[in-house]
Amino acid sequence: VQLQASGGGLVQPGGSLRLSCAASGNIFSINFMAWYRQTPGKQRELVALIPSQGTTNYADSVRGRFTISRDNAKSTVYLQMNSLKPEDTAVYYCNAQLKSRVLDPWRVYWGRGTRVTVSS
């Protein structure tokens, strides 16, 4: 199983970006999917999480500006980021809790990260 993130880049303050993360390989079922971010010298922090059912969760710092969504048919999670601020600059990582076969335990997988830079 692999998670491939894409969509990062350089954007001006106030701009928008859309990140994508596709899971591939032997996948039976995906539970939650999420986005984290990390800046140098700081711990990785949760940005947004979307469960297979139920409500999404957002960090206070991004609530109202970012929207997480998923396409189950494509095993893909998205992060629409609007009104970007310089403090959103970070490497963004996706993760997913999934199982490859019905009797397998749930496991968490991480993508390699995509860099987002918000600067004028």
Coordinates of C-alpha atoms in Angstrom, one line a residue:
V1 CA 0.0 0.0 0.0
Q2 CA 1.2 3.5 -0.9
L3 CA -0.1 7.0 -0.3
Q4 CA 1.0 9.5 -2.9
A5 CA 0.4 13.2 -2.1
S6 CA 0.5 16.0 -4.7
G7 CA -0.6 19.6 -5.2
G8 CA 1.9 21.5 -3.1
G9 CA 3.7 24.6 -4.3
L10 CA 4.3 28.3 -3.8
V11 CA 1.3 30.6 -3.4
Q12 CA 0.8 34.2 -2.3
P13 CA -1.0 35.0 0.9
G14 CA -4.7 34.9 0.4
G15 CA -4.4 32.4 -2.4
S16 CA -5.6 28.8 -2.6
L17 CA -4.2 25.3 -3.2
R18 CA -5.7 21.9 -3.4
L19 CA -3.8 18.9 -2.2
S20 CA -4.6 15.4 -3.2
C21 CA -3.5 12.0 -1.7
A22 CA -4.3 8.8 -3.5
A23 CA -3.9 5.4 -1.8
S24 CA -3.0 2.5 -4.0
G25 CA -2.2 -1.2 -3.7
N26 CA -4.1 -3.9 -2.0
I27 CA -6.9 -2.1 -0.2
F28 CA -10.0 -3.7 1.3
S29 CA -11.3 -0.8 3.3
I30 CA -10.3 2.6 4.5
N31 CA -11.3 4.0 7.8
F32 CA -10.2 7.6 8.4
M33 CA -8.0 9.7 6.1
A34 CA -6.2 12.8 7.3
W35 CA -3.8 15.6 6.6
Y36 CA -1.0 16.6 8.9
R37 CA 1.7 19.3 8.6
Q38 CA 5.1 19.9 10.0
T39 CA 7.6 22.8 10.1
P40 CA 11.2 22.6 11.1
G41 CA 11.7 22.1 14.8
K42 CA 8.1 21.4 15.5
Q43 CA 6.0 18.3 15.9
R44 CA 3.8 17.1 13.2
E45 CA 0.3 18.5 13.8
L46 CA -3.1 17.3 12.7
V47 CA -4.7 19.7 10.2
A48 CA -7.9 17.8 9.3
L49 CA -9.4 14.4 9.5
I50 CA -12.3 12.8 7.7
P51 CA -13.7 9.4 8.9
S52 CA -15.5 6.9 6.8
Q53 CA -18.6 8.0 8.5
G54 CA -19.3 11.0 10.8
T55 CA -18.1 14.5 11.0
T56 CA -14.8 15.9 9.9
N57 CA -12.3 17.5 12.4
Y58 CA -10.2 20.5 11.8
A59 CA -7.4 22.3 13.7
D60 CA -8.6 25.6 15.1
S61 CA -6.0 27.4 13.0
V62 CA -7.5 26.2 9.7
R63 CA -11.2 25.9 10.5
G64 CA -13.2 27.9 8.1
R65 CA -10.4 28.1 5.6
F66 CA -9.6 24.5 4.8
T67 CA -11.9 21.8 3.6
I68 CA -11.1 18.1 3.7
S69 CA -13.0 15.7 1.5
R70 CA -12.6 12.2 0.1
D71 CA -13.5 10.1 -2.9
N72 CA -14.0 6.6 -1.8
A73 CA -14.1 5.2 -5.3
K74 CA -10.7 6.6 -5.9
S75 CA -9.3 6.0 -2.4
T76 CA -8.3 9.6 -2.5
V77 CA -8.4 12.4 0.1
Y78 CA -8.3 16.1 -0.7
L79 CA -7.5 19.3 1.2
Q80 CA -8.8 22.5 -0.3
M81 CA -6.9 25.3 1.3
N82 CA -8.2 28.9 0.9
S83 CA -7.2 32.2 2.3
L84 CA -3.7 30.9 2.9
K85 CA -1.4 32.6 5.4
P86 CA 2.4 32.5 5.7
E87 CA 2.0 30.5 8.9
D88 CA 0.4 27.7 6.8
T89 CA 3.8 27.1 5.2
A90 CA 4.8 23.5 6.0
V91 CA 5.3 20.1 4.6
Y92 CA 1.9 18.5 4.4
Y93 CA 1.5 14.7 5.0
C94 CA -1.5 12.6 4.4
N95 CA -2.3 9.4 6.2
A96 CA -4.9 6.8 6.2
Q97 CA -6.0 3.9 8.4
L98 CA -6.9 1.0 6.3
K99 CA -6.8 -2.8 5.9
S100 CA -5.8 -4.9 2.9
R101 CA -8.0 -7.9 3.7
V102 CA -11.1 -8.4 5.7
L103 CA -9.4 -10.1 8.6
D104 CA -6.3 -7.9 8.7
P105 CA -5.9 -5.5 11.5
W106 CA -6.3 -1.8 10.8
R107 CA -2.9 -0.1 10.0
V108 CA -1.9 3.5 9.5
Y109 CA 0.0 4.5 6.4
W110 CA 1.7 7.8 5.6
G111 CA 2.4 9.6 2.4
R112 CA 5.8 11.2 1.7
G113 CA 4.7 14.8 2.1
T114 CA 4.2 17.7 -0.2
R115 CA 5.6 21.2 0.5
V116 CA 3.4 24.2 0.7
T117 CA 5.0 27.7 0.8
V118 CA 2.9 30.8 1.3
S119 CA 4.9 33.9 0.6
S120 CA 4.8 37.1 -1.4

